[in-house]
Short mmCIF file of C-alpha atoms in Angstrom, two decimals:
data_model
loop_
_atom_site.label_atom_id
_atom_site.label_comp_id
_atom_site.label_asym_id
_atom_site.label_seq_id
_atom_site.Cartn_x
_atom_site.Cartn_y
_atom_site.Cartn_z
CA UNK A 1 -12.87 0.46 0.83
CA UNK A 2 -13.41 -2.24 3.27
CA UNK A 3 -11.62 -1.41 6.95
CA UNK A 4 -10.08 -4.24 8.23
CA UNK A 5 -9.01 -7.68 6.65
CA UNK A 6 -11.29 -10.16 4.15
CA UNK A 7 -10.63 -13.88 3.56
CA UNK A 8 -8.93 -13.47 -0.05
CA UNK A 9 -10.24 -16.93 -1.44
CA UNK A 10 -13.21 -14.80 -1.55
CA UNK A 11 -14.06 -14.40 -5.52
CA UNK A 12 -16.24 -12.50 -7.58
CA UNK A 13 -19.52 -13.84 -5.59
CA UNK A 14 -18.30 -13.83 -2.52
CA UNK A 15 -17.12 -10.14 -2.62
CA UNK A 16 -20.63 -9.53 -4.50
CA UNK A 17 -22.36 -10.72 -1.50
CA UNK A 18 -20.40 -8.96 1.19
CA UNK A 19 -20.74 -5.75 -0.47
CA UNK A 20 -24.28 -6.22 -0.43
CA UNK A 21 -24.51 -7.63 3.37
CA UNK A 22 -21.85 -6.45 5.39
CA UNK A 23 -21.57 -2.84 3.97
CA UNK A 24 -25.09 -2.36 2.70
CA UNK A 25 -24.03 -1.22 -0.74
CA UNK A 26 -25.14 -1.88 -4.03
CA UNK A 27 -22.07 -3.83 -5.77
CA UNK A 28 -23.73 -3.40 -9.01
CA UNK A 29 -23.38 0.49 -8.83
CA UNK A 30 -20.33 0.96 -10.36
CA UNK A 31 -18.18 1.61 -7.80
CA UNK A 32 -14.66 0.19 -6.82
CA UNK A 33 -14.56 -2.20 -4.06
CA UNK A 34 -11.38 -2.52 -1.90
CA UNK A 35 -10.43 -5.33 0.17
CA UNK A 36 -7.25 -6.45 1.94
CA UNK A 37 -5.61 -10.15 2.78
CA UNK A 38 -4.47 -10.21 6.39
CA UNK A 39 -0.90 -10.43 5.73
CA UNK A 40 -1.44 -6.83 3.96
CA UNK A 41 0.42 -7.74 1.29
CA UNK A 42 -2.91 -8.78 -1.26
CA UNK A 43 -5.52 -6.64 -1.84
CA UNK A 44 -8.85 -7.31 -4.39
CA UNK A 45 -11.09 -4.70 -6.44
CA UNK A 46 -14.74 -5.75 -7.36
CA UNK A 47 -16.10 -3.55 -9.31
CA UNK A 48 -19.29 -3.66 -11.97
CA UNK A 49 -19.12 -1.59 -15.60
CA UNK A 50 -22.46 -2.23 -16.07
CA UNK A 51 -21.43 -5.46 -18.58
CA UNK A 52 -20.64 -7.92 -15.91
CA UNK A 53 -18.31 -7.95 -12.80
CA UNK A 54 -14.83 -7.75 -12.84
CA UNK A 55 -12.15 -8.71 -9.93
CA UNK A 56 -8.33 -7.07 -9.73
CA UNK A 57 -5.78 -8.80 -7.50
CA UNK A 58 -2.74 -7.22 -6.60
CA UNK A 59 0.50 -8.52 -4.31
CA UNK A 60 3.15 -6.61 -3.14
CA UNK A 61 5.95 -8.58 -3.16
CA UNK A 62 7.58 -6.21 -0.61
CA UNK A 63 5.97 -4.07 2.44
CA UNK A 64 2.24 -3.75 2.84
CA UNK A 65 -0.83 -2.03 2.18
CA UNK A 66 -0.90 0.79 4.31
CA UNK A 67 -5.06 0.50 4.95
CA UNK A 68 -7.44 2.92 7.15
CA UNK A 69 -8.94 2.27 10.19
CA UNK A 70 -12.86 3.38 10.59
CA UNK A 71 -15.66 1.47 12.92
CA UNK A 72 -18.33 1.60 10.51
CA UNK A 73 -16.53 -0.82 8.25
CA UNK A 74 -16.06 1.43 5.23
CA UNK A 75 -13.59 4.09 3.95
CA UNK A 76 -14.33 6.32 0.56
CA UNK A 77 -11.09 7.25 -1.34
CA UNK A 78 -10.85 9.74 -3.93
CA UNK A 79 -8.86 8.77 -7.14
CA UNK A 80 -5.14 10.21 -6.17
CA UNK A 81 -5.35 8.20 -2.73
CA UNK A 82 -6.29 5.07 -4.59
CA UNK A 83 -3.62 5.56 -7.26
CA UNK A 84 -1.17 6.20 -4.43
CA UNK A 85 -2.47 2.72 -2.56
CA UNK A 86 -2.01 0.88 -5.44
CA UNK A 87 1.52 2.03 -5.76
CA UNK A 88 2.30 0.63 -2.47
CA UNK A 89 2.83 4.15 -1.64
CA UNK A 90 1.42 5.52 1.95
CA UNK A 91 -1.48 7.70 0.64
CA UNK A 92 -1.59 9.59 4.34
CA UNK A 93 1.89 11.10 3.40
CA UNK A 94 3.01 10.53 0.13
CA UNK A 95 6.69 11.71 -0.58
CA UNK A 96 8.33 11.93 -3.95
CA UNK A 97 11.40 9.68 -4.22
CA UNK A 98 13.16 11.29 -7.05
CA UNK A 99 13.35 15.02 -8.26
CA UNK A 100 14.77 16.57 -11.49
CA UNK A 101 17.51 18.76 -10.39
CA UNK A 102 17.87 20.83 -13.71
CA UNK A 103 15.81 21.65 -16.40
CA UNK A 104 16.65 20.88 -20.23
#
């Protein structure tokens, strides 16, 4: 994950590039790349399968991105943190919204 906020008319080759510059990381490694719009409300995923490069977007249409602060400009997130990100759900304190009261 990238900390802070990236210019989101970044594409595919811009993100490629900033990967490789600002965070000194191999974008064809096959790892997922995260980066947030300023509003908070857009993020983008880079990521390479080893075919070509692929790009995600993904708006919320309400609240934000609830993103991590760090000062070396990058954040690693396990799977269940991303998934919870990507819900729109705060992945420092997730709650559950809805439990089954009875079984069967």
């Amino acid at each position: 994950m990238a900390a802070g906020h990236t210019d989101m008319r970044c594409g595919m080759n811009s993100l490629a590039l900033r990967i490789q510059q600002a965070l000194r990381r191999d974008p064809h490694a096959g790892d997922l790349y995260v980066f947030r719009g300023k509003s908070g409300k857009l993020i983008k995923i880079f990521w390479y399968d080893g075919l070509g490069p692929s790009l995600y977007a993904k708006r919320l249409e309400k609240g934000r991105f609830i993103w991590p602060s760090t000062h070396d400009g990058v954040v690693v997130f396990t799977p269940g943190p991303l998934g919870y990100l990507l819900e729109g759900i705060d992945w420092r304190h997730p709650q559950h919204t809805w439990r089954p009261e009875i079984l069967g």
